[in-house]
Coordinates of C-alpha atoms in Angstrom, one line a residue:
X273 CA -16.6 18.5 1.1
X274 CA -13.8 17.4 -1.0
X275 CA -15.5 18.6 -4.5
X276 CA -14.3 19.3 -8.2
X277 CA -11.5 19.4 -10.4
X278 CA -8.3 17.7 -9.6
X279 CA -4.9 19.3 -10.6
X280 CA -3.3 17.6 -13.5
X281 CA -5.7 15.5 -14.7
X282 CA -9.1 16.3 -16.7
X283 CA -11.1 14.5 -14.2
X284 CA -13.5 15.5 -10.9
X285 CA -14.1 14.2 -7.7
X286 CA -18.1 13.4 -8.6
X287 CA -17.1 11.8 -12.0
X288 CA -14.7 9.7 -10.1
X289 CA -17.7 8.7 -6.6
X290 CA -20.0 7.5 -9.2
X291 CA -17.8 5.3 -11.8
X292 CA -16.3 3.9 -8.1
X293 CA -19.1 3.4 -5.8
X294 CA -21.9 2.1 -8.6
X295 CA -19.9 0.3 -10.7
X296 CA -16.1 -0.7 -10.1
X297 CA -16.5 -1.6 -5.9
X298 CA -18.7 -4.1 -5.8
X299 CA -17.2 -6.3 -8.4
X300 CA -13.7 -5.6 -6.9
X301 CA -14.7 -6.1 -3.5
X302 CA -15.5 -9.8 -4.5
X303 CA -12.8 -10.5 -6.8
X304 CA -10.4 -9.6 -3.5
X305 CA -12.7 -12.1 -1.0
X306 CA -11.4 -15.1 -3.8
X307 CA -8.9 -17.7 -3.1
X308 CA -6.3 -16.3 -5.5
X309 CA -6.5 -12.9 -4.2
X310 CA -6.9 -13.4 -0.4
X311 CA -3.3 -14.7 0.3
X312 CA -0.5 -13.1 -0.1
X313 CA 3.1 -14.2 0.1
X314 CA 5.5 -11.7 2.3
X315 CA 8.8 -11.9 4.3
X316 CA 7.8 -9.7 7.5
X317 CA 11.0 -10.9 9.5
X318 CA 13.4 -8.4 7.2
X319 CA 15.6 -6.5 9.2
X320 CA 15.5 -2.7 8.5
X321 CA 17.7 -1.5 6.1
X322 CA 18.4 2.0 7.1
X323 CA 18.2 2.4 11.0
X324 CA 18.2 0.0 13.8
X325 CA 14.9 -1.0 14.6
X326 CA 15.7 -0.9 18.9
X327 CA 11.8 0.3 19.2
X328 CA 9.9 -0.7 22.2
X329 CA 11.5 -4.0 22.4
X330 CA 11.5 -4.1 18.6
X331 CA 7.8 -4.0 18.4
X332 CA 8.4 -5.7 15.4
X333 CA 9.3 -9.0 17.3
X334 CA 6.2 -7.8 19.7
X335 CA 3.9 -7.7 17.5
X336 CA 3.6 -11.8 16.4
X337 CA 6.3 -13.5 19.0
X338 CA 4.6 -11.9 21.8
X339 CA 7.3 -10.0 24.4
X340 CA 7.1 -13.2 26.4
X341 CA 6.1 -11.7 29.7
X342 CA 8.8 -13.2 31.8
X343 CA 10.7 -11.1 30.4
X344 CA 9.8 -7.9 30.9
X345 CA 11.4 -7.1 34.3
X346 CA 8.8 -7.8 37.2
X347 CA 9.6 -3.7 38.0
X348 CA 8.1 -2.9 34.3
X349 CA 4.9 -5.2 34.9
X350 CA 3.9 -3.5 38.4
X351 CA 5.2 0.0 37.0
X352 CA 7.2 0.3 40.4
X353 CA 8.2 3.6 41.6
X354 CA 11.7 2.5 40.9
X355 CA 11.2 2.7 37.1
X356 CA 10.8 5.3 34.8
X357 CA 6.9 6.0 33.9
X358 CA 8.4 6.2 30.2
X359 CA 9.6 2.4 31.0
X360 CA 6.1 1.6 32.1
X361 CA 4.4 3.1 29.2
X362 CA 7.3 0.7 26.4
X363 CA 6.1 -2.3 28.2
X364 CA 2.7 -1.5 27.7
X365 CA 2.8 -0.1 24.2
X366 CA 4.8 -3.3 23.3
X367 CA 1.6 -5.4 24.9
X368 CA -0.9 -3.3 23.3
X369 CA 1.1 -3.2 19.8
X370 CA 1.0 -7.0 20.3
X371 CA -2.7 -7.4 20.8
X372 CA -3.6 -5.5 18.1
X373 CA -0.6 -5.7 15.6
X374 CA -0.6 -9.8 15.6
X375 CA -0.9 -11.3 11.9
X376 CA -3.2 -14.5 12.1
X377 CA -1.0 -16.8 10.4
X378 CA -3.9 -19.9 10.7
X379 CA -4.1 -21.5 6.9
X380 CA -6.2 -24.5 6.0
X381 CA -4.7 -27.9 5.1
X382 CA -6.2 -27.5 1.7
X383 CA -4.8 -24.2 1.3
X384 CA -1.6 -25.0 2.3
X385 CA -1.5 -28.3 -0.3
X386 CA -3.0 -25.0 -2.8
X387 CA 0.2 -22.9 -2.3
X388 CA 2.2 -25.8 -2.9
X389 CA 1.2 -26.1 -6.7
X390 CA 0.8 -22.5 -6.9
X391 CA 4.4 -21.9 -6.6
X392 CA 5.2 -24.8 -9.0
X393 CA 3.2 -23.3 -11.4
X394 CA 4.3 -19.5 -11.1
X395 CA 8.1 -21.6 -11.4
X396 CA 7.2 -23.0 -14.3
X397 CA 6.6 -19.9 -16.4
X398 CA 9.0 -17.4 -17.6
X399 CA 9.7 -15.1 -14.7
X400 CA 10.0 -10.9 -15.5
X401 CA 10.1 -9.6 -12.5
X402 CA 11.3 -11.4 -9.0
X403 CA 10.0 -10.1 -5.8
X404 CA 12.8 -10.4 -3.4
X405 CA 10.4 -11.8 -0.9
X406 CA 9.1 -14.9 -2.4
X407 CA 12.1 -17.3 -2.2
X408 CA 12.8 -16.6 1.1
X409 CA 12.5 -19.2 4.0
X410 CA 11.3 -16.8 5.9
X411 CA 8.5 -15.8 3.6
X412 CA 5.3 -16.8 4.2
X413 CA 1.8 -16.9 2.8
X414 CA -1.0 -14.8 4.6
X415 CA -5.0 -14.5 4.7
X416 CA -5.6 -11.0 3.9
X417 CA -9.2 -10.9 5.0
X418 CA -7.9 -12.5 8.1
X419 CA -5.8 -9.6 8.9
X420 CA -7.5 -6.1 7.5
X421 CA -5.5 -2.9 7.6
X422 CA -7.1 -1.3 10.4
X423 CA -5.8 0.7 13.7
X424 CA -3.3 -1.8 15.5
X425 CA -1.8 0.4 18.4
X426 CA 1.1 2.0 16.2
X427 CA 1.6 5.3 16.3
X428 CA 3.6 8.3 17.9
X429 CA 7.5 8.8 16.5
X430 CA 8.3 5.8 15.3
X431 CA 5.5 5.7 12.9
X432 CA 6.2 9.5 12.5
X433 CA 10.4 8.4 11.7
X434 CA 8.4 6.2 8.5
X435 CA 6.4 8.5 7.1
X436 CA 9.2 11.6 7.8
X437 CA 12.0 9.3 6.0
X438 CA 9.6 8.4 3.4
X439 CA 8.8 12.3 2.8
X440 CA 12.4 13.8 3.7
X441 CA 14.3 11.8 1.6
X442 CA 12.7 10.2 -0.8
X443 CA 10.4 12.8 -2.5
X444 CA 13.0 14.8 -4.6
X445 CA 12.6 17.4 -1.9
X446 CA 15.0 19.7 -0.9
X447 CA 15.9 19.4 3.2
X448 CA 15.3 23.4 3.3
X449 CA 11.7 23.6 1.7
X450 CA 9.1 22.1 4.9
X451 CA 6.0 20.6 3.8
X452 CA 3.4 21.7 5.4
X453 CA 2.2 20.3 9.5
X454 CA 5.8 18.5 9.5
X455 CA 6.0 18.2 13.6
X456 CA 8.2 20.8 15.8
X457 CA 8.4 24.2 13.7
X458 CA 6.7 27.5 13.0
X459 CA 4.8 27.1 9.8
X460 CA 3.6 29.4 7.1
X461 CA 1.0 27.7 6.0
X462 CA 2.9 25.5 3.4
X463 CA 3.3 28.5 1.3
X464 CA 6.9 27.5 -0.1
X465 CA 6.3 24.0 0.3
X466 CA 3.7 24.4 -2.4
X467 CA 5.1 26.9 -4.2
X468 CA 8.1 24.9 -5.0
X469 CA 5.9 21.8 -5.7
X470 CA 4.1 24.0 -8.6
X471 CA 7.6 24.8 -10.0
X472 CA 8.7 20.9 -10.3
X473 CA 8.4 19.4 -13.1
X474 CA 5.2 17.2 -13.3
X475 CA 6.8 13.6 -12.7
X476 CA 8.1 15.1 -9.3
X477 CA 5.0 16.6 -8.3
X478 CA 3.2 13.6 -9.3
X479 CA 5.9 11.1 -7.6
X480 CA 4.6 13.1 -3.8
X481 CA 0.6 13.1 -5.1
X482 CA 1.5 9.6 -5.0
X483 CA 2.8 9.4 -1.8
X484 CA 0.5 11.7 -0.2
X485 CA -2.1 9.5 -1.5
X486 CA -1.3 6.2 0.2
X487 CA -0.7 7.9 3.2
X488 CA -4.0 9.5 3.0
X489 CA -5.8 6.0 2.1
X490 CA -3.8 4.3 5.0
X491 CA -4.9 7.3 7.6
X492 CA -8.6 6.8 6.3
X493 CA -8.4 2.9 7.5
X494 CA -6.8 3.4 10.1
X495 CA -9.9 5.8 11.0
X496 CA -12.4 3.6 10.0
X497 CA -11.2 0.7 11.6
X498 CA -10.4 1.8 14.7
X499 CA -10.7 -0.4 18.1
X500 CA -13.7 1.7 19.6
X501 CA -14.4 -0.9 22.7
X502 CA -11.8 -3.0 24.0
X503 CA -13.3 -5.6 26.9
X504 CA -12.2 -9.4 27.9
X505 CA -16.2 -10.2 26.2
X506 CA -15.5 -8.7 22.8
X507 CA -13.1 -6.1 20.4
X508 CA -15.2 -3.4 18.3
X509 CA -13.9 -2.2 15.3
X510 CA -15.3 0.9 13.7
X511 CA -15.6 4.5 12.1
X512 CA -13.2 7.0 14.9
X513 CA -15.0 10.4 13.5
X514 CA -12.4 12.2 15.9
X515 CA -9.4 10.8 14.3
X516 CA -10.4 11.2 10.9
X517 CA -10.8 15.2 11.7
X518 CA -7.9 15.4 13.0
X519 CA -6.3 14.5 9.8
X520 CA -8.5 15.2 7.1
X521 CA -10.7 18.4 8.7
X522 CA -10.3 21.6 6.9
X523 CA -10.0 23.8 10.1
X524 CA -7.7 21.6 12.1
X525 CA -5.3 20.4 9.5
X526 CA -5.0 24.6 7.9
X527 CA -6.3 23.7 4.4
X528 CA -4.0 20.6 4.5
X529 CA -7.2 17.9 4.7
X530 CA -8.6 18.1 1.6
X531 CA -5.7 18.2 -0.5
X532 CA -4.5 15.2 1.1
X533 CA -8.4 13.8 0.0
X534 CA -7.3 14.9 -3.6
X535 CA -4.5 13.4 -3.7
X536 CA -6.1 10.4 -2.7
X537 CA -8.3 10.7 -5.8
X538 CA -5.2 11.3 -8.0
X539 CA -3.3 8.2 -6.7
X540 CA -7.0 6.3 -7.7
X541 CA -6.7 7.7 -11.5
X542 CA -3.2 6.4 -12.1
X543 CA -3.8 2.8 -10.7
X544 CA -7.1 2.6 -12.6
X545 CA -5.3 4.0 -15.7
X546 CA -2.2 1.2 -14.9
X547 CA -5.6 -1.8 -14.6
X548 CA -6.8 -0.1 -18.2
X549 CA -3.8 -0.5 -19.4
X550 CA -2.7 -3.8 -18.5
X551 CA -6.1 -5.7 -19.8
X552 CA -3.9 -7.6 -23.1
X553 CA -1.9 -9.5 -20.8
X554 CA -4.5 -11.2 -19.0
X555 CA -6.9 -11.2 -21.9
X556 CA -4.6 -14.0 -23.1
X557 CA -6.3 -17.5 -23.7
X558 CA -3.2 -19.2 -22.2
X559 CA -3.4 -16.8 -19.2
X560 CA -5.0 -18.2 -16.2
X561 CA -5.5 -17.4 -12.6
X562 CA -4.4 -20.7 -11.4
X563 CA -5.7 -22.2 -7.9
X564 CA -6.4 -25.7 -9.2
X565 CA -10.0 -25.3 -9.0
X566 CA -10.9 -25.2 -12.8
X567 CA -14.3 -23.9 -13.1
X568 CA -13.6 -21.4 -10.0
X569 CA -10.6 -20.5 -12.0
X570 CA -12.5 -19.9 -14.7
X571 CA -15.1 -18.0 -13.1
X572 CA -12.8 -15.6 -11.3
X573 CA -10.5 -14.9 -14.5
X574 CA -13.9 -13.8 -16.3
X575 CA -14.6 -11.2 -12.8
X576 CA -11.0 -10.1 -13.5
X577 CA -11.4 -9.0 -17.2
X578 CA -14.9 -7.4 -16.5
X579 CA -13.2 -5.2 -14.0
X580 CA -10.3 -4.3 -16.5
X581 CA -13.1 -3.7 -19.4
X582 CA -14.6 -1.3 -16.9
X583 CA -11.3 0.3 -16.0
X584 CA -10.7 0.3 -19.9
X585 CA -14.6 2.4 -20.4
X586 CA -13.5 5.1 -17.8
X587 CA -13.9 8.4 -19.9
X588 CA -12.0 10.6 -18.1
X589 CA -8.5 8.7 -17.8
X590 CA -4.8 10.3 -16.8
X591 CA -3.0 11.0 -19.7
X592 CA 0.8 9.1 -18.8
X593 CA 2.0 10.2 -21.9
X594 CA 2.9 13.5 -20.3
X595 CA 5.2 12.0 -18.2
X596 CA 9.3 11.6 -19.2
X597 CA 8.4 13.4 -22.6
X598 CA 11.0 15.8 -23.0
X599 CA 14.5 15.4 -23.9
X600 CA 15.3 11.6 -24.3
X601 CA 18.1 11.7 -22.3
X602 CA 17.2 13.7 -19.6
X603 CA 14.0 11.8 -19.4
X604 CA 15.8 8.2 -19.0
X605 CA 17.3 10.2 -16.1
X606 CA 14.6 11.1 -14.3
X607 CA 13.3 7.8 -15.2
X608 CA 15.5 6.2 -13.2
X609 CA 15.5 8.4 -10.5
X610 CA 11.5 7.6 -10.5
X611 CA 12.7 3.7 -10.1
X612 CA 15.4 4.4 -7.8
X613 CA 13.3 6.5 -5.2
X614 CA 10.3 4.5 -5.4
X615 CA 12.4 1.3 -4.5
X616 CA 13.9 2.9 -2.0
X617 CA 10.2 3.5 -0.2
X618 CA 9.6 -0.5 -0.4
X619 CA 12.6 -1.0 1.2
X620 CA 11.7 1.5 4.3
X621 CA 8.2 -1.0 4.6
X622 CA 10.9 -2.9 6.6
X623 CA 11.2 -0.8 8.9
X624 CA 7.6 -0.8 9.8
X625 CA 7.7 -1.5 13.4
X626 CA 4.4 -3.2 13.8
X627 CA 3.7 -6.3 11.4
X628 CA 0.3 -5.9 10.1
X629 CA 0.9 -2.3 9.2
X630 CA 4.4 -3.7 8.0
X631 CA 1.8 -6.3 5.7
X632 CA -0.1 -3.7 4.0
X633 CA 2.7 -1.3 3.8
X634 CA 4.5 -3.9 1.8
X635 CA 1.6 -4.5 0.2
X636 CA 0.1 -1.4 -1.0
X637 CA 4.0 0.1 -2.2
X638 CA 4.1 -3.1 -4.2
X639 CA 0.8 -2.8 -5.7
X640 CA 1.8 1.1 -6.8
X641 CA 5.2 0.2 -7.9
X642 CA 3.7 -2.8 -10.1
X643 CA 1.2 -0.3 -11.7
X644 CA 4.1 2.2 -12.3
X645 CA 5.9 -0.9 -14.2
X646 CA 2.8 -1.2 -16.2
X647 CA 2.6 2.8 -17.1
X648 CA 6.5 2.5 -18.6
X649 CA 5.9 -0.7 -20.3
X650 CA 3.1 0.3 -22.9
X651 CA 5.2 -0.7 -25.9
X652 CA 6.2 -4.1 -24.5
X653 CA 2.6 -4.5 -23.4
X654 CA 1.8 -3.6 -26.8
X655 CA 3.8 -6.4 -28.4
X656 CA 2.5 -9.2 -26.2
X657 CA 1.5 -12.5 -28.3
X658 CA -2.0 -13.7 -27.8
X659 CA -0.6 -17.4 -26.9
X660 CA 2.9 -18.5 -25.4
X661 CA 5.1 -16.8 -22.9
X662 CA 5.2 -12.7 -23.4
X663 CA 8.7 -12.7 -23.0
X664 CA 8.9 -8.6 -22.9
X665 CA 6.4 -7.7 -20.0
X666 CA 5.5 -10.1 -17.3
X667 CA 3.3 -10.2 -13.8
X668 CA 4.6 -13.0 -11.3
X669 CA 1.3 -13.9 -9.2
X670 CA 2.5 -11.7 -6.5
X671 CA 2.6 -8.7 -8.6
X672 CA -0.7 -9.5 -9.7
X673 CA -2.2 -9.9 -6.0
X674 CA -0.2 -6.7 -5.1
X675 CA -1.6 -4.9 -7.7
X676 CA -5.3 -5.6 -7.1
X677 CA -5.4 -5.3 -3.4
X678 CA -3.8 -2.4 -3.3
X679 CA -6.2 -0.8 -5.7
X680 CA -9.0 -2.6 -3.6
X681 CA -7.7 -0.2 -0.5
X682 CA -8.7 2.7 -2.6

C-alpha cells in the first residue's frame, strides 16, 4: 500500500519497484554472491564507546564465545526458586542470543592465502580514507553469505537503548520535540515531531530520512528472516507476517508504517544517486577488483560497471545539489555537523550487543557514510585521471564492499 510521490525528490514508489526489481536486483544480487564482495573485514571485539556494555553477560561476548555454561550459576541453569525469574530469563536470552547471534567465522585455506595478497595490494596503493577497523589485530575477515542479517534473538531495551541514542542524540533533534511511537509517553500522533521536521532545513530532515530508512530496511530483514521453527532436526528461516505489522501496518503503528516504507525508498534514491555518481573511478583502466583470479576479475569488474551504467540511466535521480547550497560559510558548518553526527552513529555500531547485528550494523552505516563521501566529493571525482593513482578521491576495498552490500540490503 505504500504508493506515490515521495517528499523531496521528483520520484515515485512504482518508478522506483520497476527500475529495482526488473533490472538493478538481479545483477546486484550476483555481483554480492562474488569472492570480492562476500567478505568483509570488521573488528567486532570494540568496546562500546559511550556506555558500558554490562548487558546479559555482555551478550556481546555471548554471542561468538559462548557463556561457557559452567559458568552460569547451577541456580540460573535449573531457574531455582532461589533466583530471580528476571535471572532466569538473562541466562537464557544470553543462550538464545548465542544460538542465533553467532558469526560463522569458517574461511577456506584458499581464501585465507586470497586475503593475504588482498591486503598487500590495497597497501600498495595510495590510501584516502582508513577505516579504523582494518589494521586491527582484532579485525577479521567474514563470509557475508555465511552470516545474513536476519532475526538473531536481540531485541527488547538494549536494542531499544541503540536505536533511542541513535535517534535522541544524533538526529539534530531537540530533547523536547518526541518523535512519534518513542516507548513510555502519551503521544499526539507525531504532530510536533513532524511539524518541526518540515521547518528544518532540508539536510536535517534528510540526515533522519536516512536514518529512518536503515532502520526500516533492518526491521524488514529482521521480519523476513525470522526463525519460524526451532527443533534439535532443523532451524527455519522465513517471512514473520506478524512482526512485519507490527512495525510497518498502517493501523497499528498510527500512520507511522508507511512513512517509515518511504523513507526506505528515499534512503534507496540517494545511494543509487552516490553508485551513479561514483562510475569514473572505477571506469578506470588501471582500476581493478583484485582477487588474483584474472579472468574472474575481469569478469566481475565488467558486472560492476553495468550496474553503475544502470544506476547512471536512472531518469528520475535526487538532485544533491540542493543540499549545503546556501551561504558558504554556514553551509561548511552544517557540513561538518553532517560528518560529525553521522560518525558519531558508526561509532554507536559498537555498542551493538549481539555480533551479527553488530556485523551489518557496521556494515550498512559504512556503506551510507561511504556514499555520503561520494555525494560531497563530486569535484574531486570530477578531476580523477583516467590512469595512475587519483590522488583527490579514493575507495579502500572496504569502502567499496561497504558500499555495495549495503546498497544490496535495500
Amino acid at each position: 500500500q505504500v504508493t506515490g510521490h515521495i517528499d523531496d525528490c521528483t520520484c515515485d514508489v512504482e518508478t522506483i519497484d520497476a527500475f529495482n526489481n526488473y533490472k538493478l536486483f538481479p545483477r546486484l544480487n550476483e555481483l554480492l554472491e562474488s569472492d570480492y564482495f562476500r567478505y568483509y573485514k570488521v573488528n567486532l571485539k570494540k568496546p562500546c564507546p559511550f556506555w558500558n556494555d554490562n548487558s546479559h553477560c555482555g551478550i556481546r561476548d555471548c554471542a561468538v564465545k559462548p557463556c561457557p555454561t559452567d559458568e552460569v550459576p547451577n541456580g540460573i541453569r535449573s531457574a531455582s526458586y532461589k533466583y530471580s525469574e528476571e535471572a532466569s530469563n538473562h541466562a537464557e536470552e544470553c543462550e538464545e542470543a548465542n544460538r542465533l547471534g553467532a558469526v560463522d567465522e569458517s574461511l577456506s585455506k584458499e581464501t585465507q592465502r586470497a586475503m593475504l595478497q588482498w591486503t598487500r595490494h590495497d597497501d600498495s596503493s595510495d590510501s584516502f580514507c582508513e577505516a579504523d577497523d582494518i589494521h586491527s589485530p582484532d579485525a577479521e575477515y567474514v563470509d557475508l553469505l555465511l552470516n545474513p542479517e536476519r532475526y538473531t534473538g536481540y531485541k527488547g531495551p538494549d536494542a531499544w537503548k541503540i536505536w533511542n541514542s541513535i535517534y535522541e542524540e544524533n538526529c539534530f533533534k531537540p530533547q523536547n520535540v518526541k518523535r512519534p511511537l518513542a516507548s513510555g509517553r502519551g503521544d499526539d500522533g507525531g504532530h510536533m515531531f513532524y511539524k518541526w521536521l518540515k521547518g528544518v532545513c532540508i539536510e536535517k530532515r534528510a540526515f533522519y530520512k536516512l536514518i529512518s530508512g536503515l532502520h526500516a530496511s533492518i526491521n524488514i530483514h529482521l521480519s523476513a528472516r525470522y526463525l519460524l521453527q526451532d527443533t534439535w532436526s532443523e532451524k527455519k528461516w522465513g517471512p514473520n507476517v506478524t512482526e512485519f505489522q507490527q512495525r510497518f501496518d498502517e493501523v497499528l503503528t498510527r500512520g507511522e508504517g508507511p512513512r517509515r516504507l518511504k523513507n526506505l525508498y528515499f534512503l534507496y534514491l540517494i545511494e543509487l544517486r552516490a553508485l551513479s555518481k561514483v562510475l569514473p573511478f572505477f571506469d578506470r583502466p588501471g582500476f581493478q577488483l583484485y582477487t588474483g583470479n584474472t579472468s574472474h576479475d575481469a569478469e566481475i569488474k565488467n558486472l560492476l560497471l553495468e550496474i553503475l551504467h544502470l544506476a547512471k540511466s536512472f531518469p528520475l535521480h535526487f538532485d544533491e545539489n540542493s543540499f549545503f547550497a546556501g551561504n558558504k560559510k554556514e553551509a561548511a558548518k552544517l557540513k561538518e555537523e553532517f560528518r560529525l553526527h553521522f560518525k558519531n552513529i558508526t561509532r554507536i555500531m559498537d555498542c551493538v550487543g549481539c555480533f551479527k547485528c553488530r556485523l551489518w550494523g557496521k556494515l550498512q552505516t559504512q556503506g551510507l557514510g561511504t556514499v555520503l563521501k561520494i555525494l560531497f566529493s563530486e569535484n574531486l571525482i570530477g578531476k580523477i585521471p583516467e590512469s595512475g593513482p587519483s590522488y583527490g578521491f579514493r575507495l579502500t576495498r572496504q569502502e567499496i564492499v561497504a558500499l555495495f552490500n549495503a546498497f544490496g540490503r535495500l
